Short mmCIF file of C-alpha atoms and ligand atoms in Angstrom, two decimals:
data_model
loop_
_atom_site.label_atom_id
_atom_site.label_comp_id
_atom_site.label_asym_id
_atom_site.label_seq_id
_atom_site.Cartn_x
_atom_site.Cartn_y
_atom_site.Cartn_z
CA UNK A 1 16.35 -21.41 16.06
CA UNK A 2 16.63 -17.71 15.38
CA UNK A 3 17.93 -16.12 12.18
CA UNK A 4 21.12 -15.20 13.98
CA UNK A 5 21.67 -18.85 14.93
CA UNK A 6 20.95 -18.42 18.66
CA UNK A 7 18.40 -20.75 20.24
CA UNK A 8 15.45 -18.61 21.32
CA UNK A 9 12.33 -19.10 23.36
CA UNK A 10 9.18 -17.76 21.68
CA UNK A 11 8.80 -14.13 22.62
CA UNK A 12 12.48 -13.68 23.49
CA UNK A 13 12.56 -10.00 22.60
CA UNK A 14 16.32 -9.50 22.67
CA UNK A 15 16.88 -12.34 20.24
CA UNK A 16 14.01 -11.12 18.16
CA UNK A 17 15.56 -7.64 17.91
CA UNK A 18 18.69 -9.31 16.46
CA UNK A 19 16.58 -11.29 13.99
CA UNK A 20 14.77 -8.15 12.91
CA UNK A 21 18.10 -6.35 12.44
CA UNK A 22 19.47 -9.17 10.25
CA UNK A 23 16.49 -8.99 7.90
CA UNK A 24 16.55 -5.17 7.98
CA UNK A 25 20.18 -5.18 6.80
CA UNK A 26 19.40 -7.66 4.03
CA UNK A 27 16.30 -5.78 2.91
CA UNK A 28 18.21 -2.49 2.92
CA UNK A 29 20.79 -4.04 0.58
CA UNK A 30 18.00 -5.42 -1.61
CA UNK A 31 16.19 -2.05 -1.76
CA UNK A 32 19.45 -0.25 -2.50
CA UNK A 33 19.93 -2.39 -5.60
CA UNK A 34 16.25 -2.38 -6.64
CA UNK A 35 15.69 1.38 -6.56
CA UNK A 36 16.84 3.32 -9.62
CA UNK A 37 20.02 5.39 -9.42
CA UNK A 38 19.61 9.17 -9.59
CA UNK A 39 20.58 10.28 -13.08
CA UNK A 40 19.42 12.65 -15.77
CA UNK A 41 17.41 15.84 -15.26
CA UNK A 42 14.66 13.85 -13.45
CA UNK A 43 17.04 12.60 -10.75
CA UNK A 44 15.36 14.64 -7.98
CA UNK A 45 12.42 12.21 -7.76
CA UNK A 46 14.78 9.22 -7.46
CA UNK A 47 16.75 11.01 -4.75
CA UNK A 48 13.48 11.53 -2.84
CA UNK A 49 12.50 7.85 -3.30
CA UNK A 50 15.87 6.72 -1.99
CA UNK A 51 15.74 9.26 0.88
CA UNK A 52 12.43 7.85 2.10
CA UNK A 53 12.96 4.16 1.44
CA UNK A 54 16.58 3.46 2.31
CA UNK A 55 17.14 4.80 5.81
CA UNK A 56 15.33 3.91 8.98
CA UNK A 57 12.22 1.96 9.79
CA UNK A 58 11.90 -1.33 11.61
CA UNK A 59 11.34 -3.26 8.35
CA UNK A 60 8.65 -5.34 10.08
CA UNK A 61 6.76 -6.03 6.84
CA UNK A 62 9.78 -7.52 5.03
CA UNK A 63 10.53 -9.51 8.19
CA UNK A 64 7.04 -11.01 8.08
CA UNK A 65 7.44 -11.83 4.38
CA UNK A 66 10.80 -13.53 4.96
CA UNK A 67 9.72 -15.42 8.11
CA UNK A 68 6.51 -16.62 6.39
CA UNK A 69 8.42 -17.69 3.27
CA UNK A 70 10.94 -19.54 5.48
CA UNK A 71 8.07 -21.86 6.53
CA UNK A 72 8.12 -23.17 2.95
CA UNK A 73 11.91 -23.07 2.45
CA UNK A 74 11.63 -20.32 -0.16
CA UNK A 75 15.06 -19.02 -1.30
CA UNK A 76 15.93 -15.88 0.65
CA UNK A 77 16.68 -14.01 -2.61
CA UNK A 78 13.00 -14.37 -3.54
CA UNK A 79 11.47 -13.54 -0.17
CA UNK A 80 13.68 -10.47 0.30
CA UNK A 81 12.52 -9.09 -3.04
CA UNK A 82 8.86 -9.68 -2.13
CA UNK A 83 9.45 -8.12 1.30
CA UNK A 84 11.20 -5.15 -0.32
CA UNK A 85 8.18 -4.66 -2.62
CA UNK A 86 5.81 -4.49 0.36
CA UNK A 87 8.21 -2.10 2.12
CA UNK A 88 8.19 0.15 -0.99
CA UNK A 89 4.40 0.35 -0.73
CA UNK A 90 4.69 1.07 3.01
CA UNK A 91 7.25 3.85 2.38
CA UNK A 92 5.01 5.39 -0.29
CA UNK A 93 2.11 5.39 2.19
CA UNK A 94 4.23 7.12 4.84
CA UNK A 95 5.35 9.83 2.37
CA UNK A 96 1.77 10.54 1.30
CA UNK A 97 0.41 10.29 4.86
CA UNK A 98 2.89 12.98 5.97
CA UNK A 99 1.81 15.49 3.29
CA UNK A 100 0.06 18.71 4.35
CA UNK A 101 -3.17 17.47 2.73
CA UNK A 102 -3.15 14.44 5.03
CA UNK A 103 -1.42 14.27 8.44
CA UNK A 104 0.88 17.25 7.81
CA UNK A 105 3.96 15.93 9.62
CA UNK A 106 7.49 17.36 9.66
CA UNK A 107 9.28 14.38 11.20
CA UNK A 108 9.44 10.73 10.07
CA UNK A 109 11.94 8.08 11.14
CA UNK A 110 13.84 10.79 13.03
CA UNK A 111 14.38 12.97 9.94
CA UNK A 112 12.49 15.65 8.02
CA UNK A 113 9.58 14.15 6.09
CA UNK A 114 10.00 13.78 2.33
CA UNK A 115 8.07 16.95 1.45
CA UNK A 116 10.15 18.94 3.99
CA UNK A 117 13.46 17.57 2.69
CA UNK A 118 12.36 18.07 -0.94
CA UNK A 119 9.00 19.70 -1.77
CA UNK A 120 5.36 18.61 -1.95
CA UNK A 121 5.23 17.84 -5.66
CA UNK A 122 8.44 15.80 -5.49
CA UNK A 123 7.12 13.91 -2.44
CA UNK A 124 3.91 13.00 -4.28
CA UNK A 125 5.94 11.74 -7.23
CA UNK A 126 8.39 9.87 -4.98
CA UNK A 127 5.42 8.02 -3.42
CA UNK A 128 4.03 7.27 -6.87
CA UNK A 129 7.44 5.98 -7.99
CA UNK A 130 7.73 3.64 -4.99
CA UNK A 131 4.16 2.34 -5.38
CA UNK A 132 4.52 1.53 -9.07
CA UNK A 133 8.08 0.24 -8.60
CA UNK A 134 6.83 -2.33 -6.07
CA UNK A 135 4.74 -4.03 -8.75
CA UNK A 136 7.67 -4.01 -11.17
CA UNK A 137 9.68 -5.92 -8.53
CA UNK A 138 6.93 -8.50 -7.97
CA UNK A 139 6.38 -9.08 -11.68
CA UNK A 140 10.09 -9.68 -12.37
CA UNK A 141 11.09 -13.32 -12.76
CA UNK A 142 13.92 -12.81 -10.29
CA UNK A 143 11.17 -12.71 -7.63
CA UNK A 144 9.77 -16.09 -8.73
CA UNK A 145 10.33 -18.15 -11.90
CA UNK A 146 6.62 -19.08 -12.23
CA UNK A 147 4.40 -16.48 -13.93
CA UNK A 148 1.19 -17.57 -12.15
CA UNK A 149 2.89 -17.17 -8.79
CA UNK A 150 4.09 -13.69 -9.78
CA UNK A 151 0.55 -12.76 -10.87
CA UNK A 152 -0.78 -13.92 -7.48
CA UNK A 153 1.81 -11.78 -5.68
CA UNK A 154 0.82 -8.72 -7.72
CA UNK A 155 -2.92 -9.32 -7.16
CA UNK A 156 -2.49 -9.82 -3.41
CA UNK A 157 -0.47 -6.64 -2.93
CA UNK A 158 -2.78 -4.59 -5.18
CA UNK A 159 -5.83 -5.72 -3.19
CA UNK A 160 -4.21 -5.00 0.18
CA UNK A 161 -2.89 -1.57 -0.83
CA UNK A 162 -5.81 -0.27 -2.89
CA UNK A 163 -9.25 1.20 -2.29
CA UNK A 164 -10.48 -2.00 -0.62
CA UNK A 165 -7.44 -1.99 1.63
CA UNK A 166 -4.99 0.66 2.81
CA UNK A 167 -6.22 3.49 0.56
CA UNK A 168 -9.80 2.90 1.73
CA UNK A 169 -8.59 2.84 5.34
CA UNK A 170 -6.78 6.14 4.86
CA UNK A 171 -9.96 7.68 3.44
CA UNK A 172 -11.85 6.55 6.56
CA UNK A 173 -9.04 7.89 8.73
CA UNK A 174 -9.38 11.35 7.16
CA UNK A 175 -13.16 11.23 7.67
CA UNK A 176 -12.74 10.07 11.29
CA UNK A 177 -11.57 13.54 12.34
CA UNK A 178 -15.05 14.93 11.70
CA UNK A 179 -17.33 12.09 12.71
CA UNK A 180 -18.09 9.85 15.66
CA UNK A 181 -17.24 6.24 15.04
CA UNK A 182 -18.42 3.11 16.80
CA UNK A 183 -15.92 0.54 18.02
CA UNK A 184 -16.64 -1.74 15.05
CA UNK A 185 -16.19 1.16 12.61
CA UNK A 186 -12.83 2.01 14.20
CA UNK A 187 -11.79 -1.62 13.99
CA UNK A 188 -12.68 -1.75 10.29
CA UNK A 189 -10.74 1.47 9.61
CA UNK A 190 -7.67 0.02 11.32
CA UNK A 191 -7.89 -3.35 9.57
CA UNK A 192 -7.94 -1.54 6.23
CA UNK A 193 -5.35 1.14 7.01
CA UNK A 194 -2.79 -0.98 8.87
CA UNK A 195 -3.85 -4.62 9.02
CA UNK A 196 -4.13 -5.40 5.34
CA UNK A 197 -0.53 -4.50 4.49
CA UNK A 198 0.82 -6.45 7.46
CA UNK A 199 -1.38 -9.43 6.52
CA UNK A 200 -0.28 -9.39 2.89
CA UNK A 201 3.35 -9.32 4.06
CA UNK A 202 2.69 -12.80 5.50
CA UNK A 203 0.61 -13.92 2.53
CA UNK A 204 3.37 -13.15 0.01
CA UNK A 205 5.61 -15.60 1.90
CA UNK A 206 2.96 -18.29 1.49
CA UNK A 207 2.34 -17.42 -2.16
CA UNK A 208 6.07 -17.68 -2.91
CA UNK A 209 5.98 -21.09 -1.21
CA UNK A 210 2.89 -22.08 -3.28
CA UNK A 211 0.96 -22.77 -0.09
CA UNK A 212 -2.62 -24.09 -0.38
CA UNK A 213 -5.66 -21.86 0.21
CA UNK A 214 -6.23 -22.94 3.83
CA UNK A 215 -2.58 -22.28 4.71
CA UNK A 216 -2.69 -18.85 3.06
CA UNK A 217 -5.80 -18.13 5.12
CA UNK A 218 -3.97 -19.07 8.35
CA UNK A 219 -1.18 -16.65 7.44
CA UNK A 220 -3.71 -13.94 6.65
CA UNK A 221 -5.51 -14.48 9.98
CA UNK A 222 -2.19 -14.29 11.81
CA UNK A 223 -1.31 -11.06 9.96
CA UNK A 224 -4.67 -9.42 10.57
CA UNK A 225 -4.60 -10.19 14.32
CA UNK A 226 -0.99 -9.00 14.51
CA UNK A 227 -2.01 -5.88 12.58
CA UNK A 228 -4.83 -5.07 15.00
CA UNK A 229 -2.47 -5.52 17.97
CA UNK A 230 0.18 -3.42 16.17
CA UNK A 231 -2.32 -0.59 15.68
CA UNK A 232 -3.34 -0.57 19.36
CA UNK A 233 0.37 -0.50 20.30
CA UNK A 234 0.81 2.40 17.85
CA UNK A 235 -2.04 4.31 19.47
CA UNK A 236 -0.58 3.65 22.94
CA UNK A 237 2.83 4.91 21.77
CA UNK A 238 1.17 7.99 20.28
CA UNK A 239 -0.26 8.67 23.75
CA UNK A 240 2.65 7.65 25.98
CA UNK A 241 5.96 7.91 24.07
CA UNK A 242 7.95 10.99 23.08
CA UNK A 243 8.76 12.23 19.59
CA UNK A 244 12.43 11.45 20.42
CA UNK A 245 11.53 7.78 21.11
CA UNK A 246 9.49 7.41 17.94
CA UNK A 247 11.23 9.70 15.46
CA UNK A 248 7.82 11.18 14.60
CA UNK A 249 5.32 13.52 16.22
CA UNK A 250 3.21 12.13 19.08
CA UNK A 251 -0.13 13.08 20.62
CA UNK A 252 -1.58 13.54 17.15
CA UNK A 253 -4.68 11.34 17.60
CA UNK A 254 -5.68 13.21 20.73
CA UNK A 255 -5.08 16.62 19.14
CA UNK A 256 -7.15 15.66 16.08
CA UNK A 257 -9.92 14.24 18.27
CA UNK A 258 -9.50 10.89 16.51
CA UNK A 259 -11.29 7.97 18.13
CA UNK A 260 -9.11 4.90 18.71
CA UNK A 261 -9.52 1.80 20.88
CA UNK A 262 -7.29 3.61 23.40
CA UNK A 263 -9.39 6.80 23.44
CA UNK A 264 -12.61 4.77 23.71
CA UNK A 265 -11.56 2.36 26.47
CA UNK A 266 -8.36 3.73 28.04
CA UNK A 267 -4.81 2.35 28.03
CA UNK A 268 -5.35 -0.59 30.40
CA UNK A 269 -8.19 -2.15 28.45
CA UNK A 270 -6.34 -1.42 25.22
CA UNK A 271 -3.28 -3.31 26.51
CA UNK A 272 -5.47 -6.31 27.41
CA UNK A 273 -7.12 -6.25 24.00
CA UNK A 274 -3.71 -6.13 22.28
CA UNK A 275 -2.61 -9.15 24.35
CA UNK A 276 -5.76 -11.09 23.32
CA UNK A 277 -5.07 -10.25 19.68
CA UNK A 278 -1.49 -11.50 20.00
CA UNK A 279 -2.85 -14.78 21.45
CA UNK A 280 -5.23 -15.05 18.48
CA UNK A 281 -2.38 -14.38 16.06
CA UNK A 282 -0.30 -17.10 17.71
CA UNK A 283 -3.26 -19.53 17.65
CA UNK A 284 -3.50 -19.13 13.86
CA UNK A 285 0.09 -20.43 13.61
CA UNK A 286 -0.64 -23.77 15.31
CA UNK A 287 -0.66 -25.78 12.02
CA UNK A 288 2.98 -24.76 11.48
CA UNK A 289 4.24 -26.12 14.81
CA UNK A 290 7.72 -25.13 15.94
CA UNK A 291 8.73 -23.85 12.53
CA UNK A 292 6.66 -20.68 13.13
CA UNK A 293 8.74 -19.61 16.13
CA UNK A 294 9.93 -16.40 14.41
CA UNK A 295 6.36 -15.36 13.63
CA UNK A 296 5.36 -16.01 17.26
CA UNK A 297 8.22 -13.80 18.41
CA UNK A 298 7.13 -11.11 15.92
CA UNK A 299 3.63 -11.11 17.42
CA UNK A 300 5.04 -10.58 20.93
CA UNK A 301 7.37 -7.84 19.66
CA UNK A 302 4.45 -6.00 18.07
CA UNK A 303 2.93 -5.10 21.42
CA UNK A 304 6.14 -4.77 23.45
CA UNK A 305 8.01 -2.49 21.03
CA UNK A 306 9.12 0.98 22.14
CA UNK A 307 9.06 2.58 18.67
C1 GRG B 1 -1.44 7.51 2.21
C2 GRG B 1 -2.66 5.56 1.14
C3 GRG B 1 -2.04 6.16 2.31
C4 GRG B 1 -2.03 5.45 3.45
C5 GRG B 1 -1.35 5.86 4.67
C6 GRG B 1 0.79 4.37 6.66
C7 GRG B 1 -0.50 5.06 6.77
C8 GRG B 1 -1.55 4.82 5.74
C9 GRG B 1 -0.66 5.93 7.74
C10 GRG B 1 0.45 6.24 8.70
C11 GRG B 1 -0.16 6.64 9.97
C12 GRG B 1 -0.11 5.56 10.97
C13 GRG B 1 0.47 5.93 12.27
C14 GRG B 1 -0.55 4.34 10.74
C15 GRG B 1 -0.57 3.32 11.77
C16 GRG B 1 0.38 2.21 11.68
C17 GRG B 1 1.59 2.45 10.93
C18 GRG B 1 1.52 2.17 9.50
C19 GRG B 1 2.69 2.87 11.56
C20 GRG B 1 3.99 3.02 10.90
O1 GRG B 1 4.54 1.74 10.65
P1 GRG B 1 5.87 1.24 11.37
O2 GRG B 1 5.80 1.47 12.85
O3 GRG B 1 6.91 2.28 10.75
O4 GRG B 1 6.16 -0.15 10.91
P2 GRG B 1 8.44 2.09 10.37
O5 GRG B 1 8.95 3.50 10.27
O6 GRG B 1 9.12 1.29 11.46
O7 GRG B 1 8.47 1.37 9.06
#
């Protein structure tokens, strides 16, 4: 059964789009209430945080958190908060990635990037505010009544987002413009930059549900395979879609001479690899049986999405 109540076959993309929209609306409401209100002379930074976090985006990471938590019948109020925290980290990473010192982009989610709408210093601070705010959300007892569980949530997100995760991946990504990378080096970069945050989105659902170690590992494997497929799809979209479709600049990897699975092996082999990764993601869900239908649909969506 889908979130919207309609019976759905695994991989039914139209139904999945509805499910994604339902969670996106709920997470938008949650983020709206979690983010501070602009007030006082410092309000500019809060306006920039709200500008970048409240409008647009597929909200895939919160969806994964909610769908994973649903496997353990976690109250939606808890899983939405955990999903919103991961989305705050994602939004911070997009703001900083768009800065002139990094990818130097003018367009994000169909609108001017944060530093274009505000200014560079404010954009840096807005990212910092979202990153630190995410941990405040996870450590609040409204996210989970048990302190050990909250500590596990904080540790998992910190590990995925930090120097051994997304930040390390971004460092490699910056270096990749000036060096040749082997296929395994590219894969590692992409696991760190993209895969770890998607994987932890699934893990937080399991942590909220106090899942055992083996079950958390299954969710992590699912998330990492989905993340690798997601990244290949992202590279294919960068090559084949328009800025109008994506709401951000395209052709950037090619222009920067950045090696990706697509540039190494071409679109056809990349598509096959993404399909294999989706199959691996789905295989990791077998212990959950039919209850993981939403996560199976999310894996299919990852490679069939148009934005
Ligand atoms: C600045 C520490 C730091 C990290 C930046 C997010 C990121 C790491 C780089 C963005 C560049 C990029 C294209 C990454 C590949 C995958 C990715 C994160 C795409 C954007 O995620 P979506 O498609 O975006 O889920 P929406 O807007 O739908 O949330």
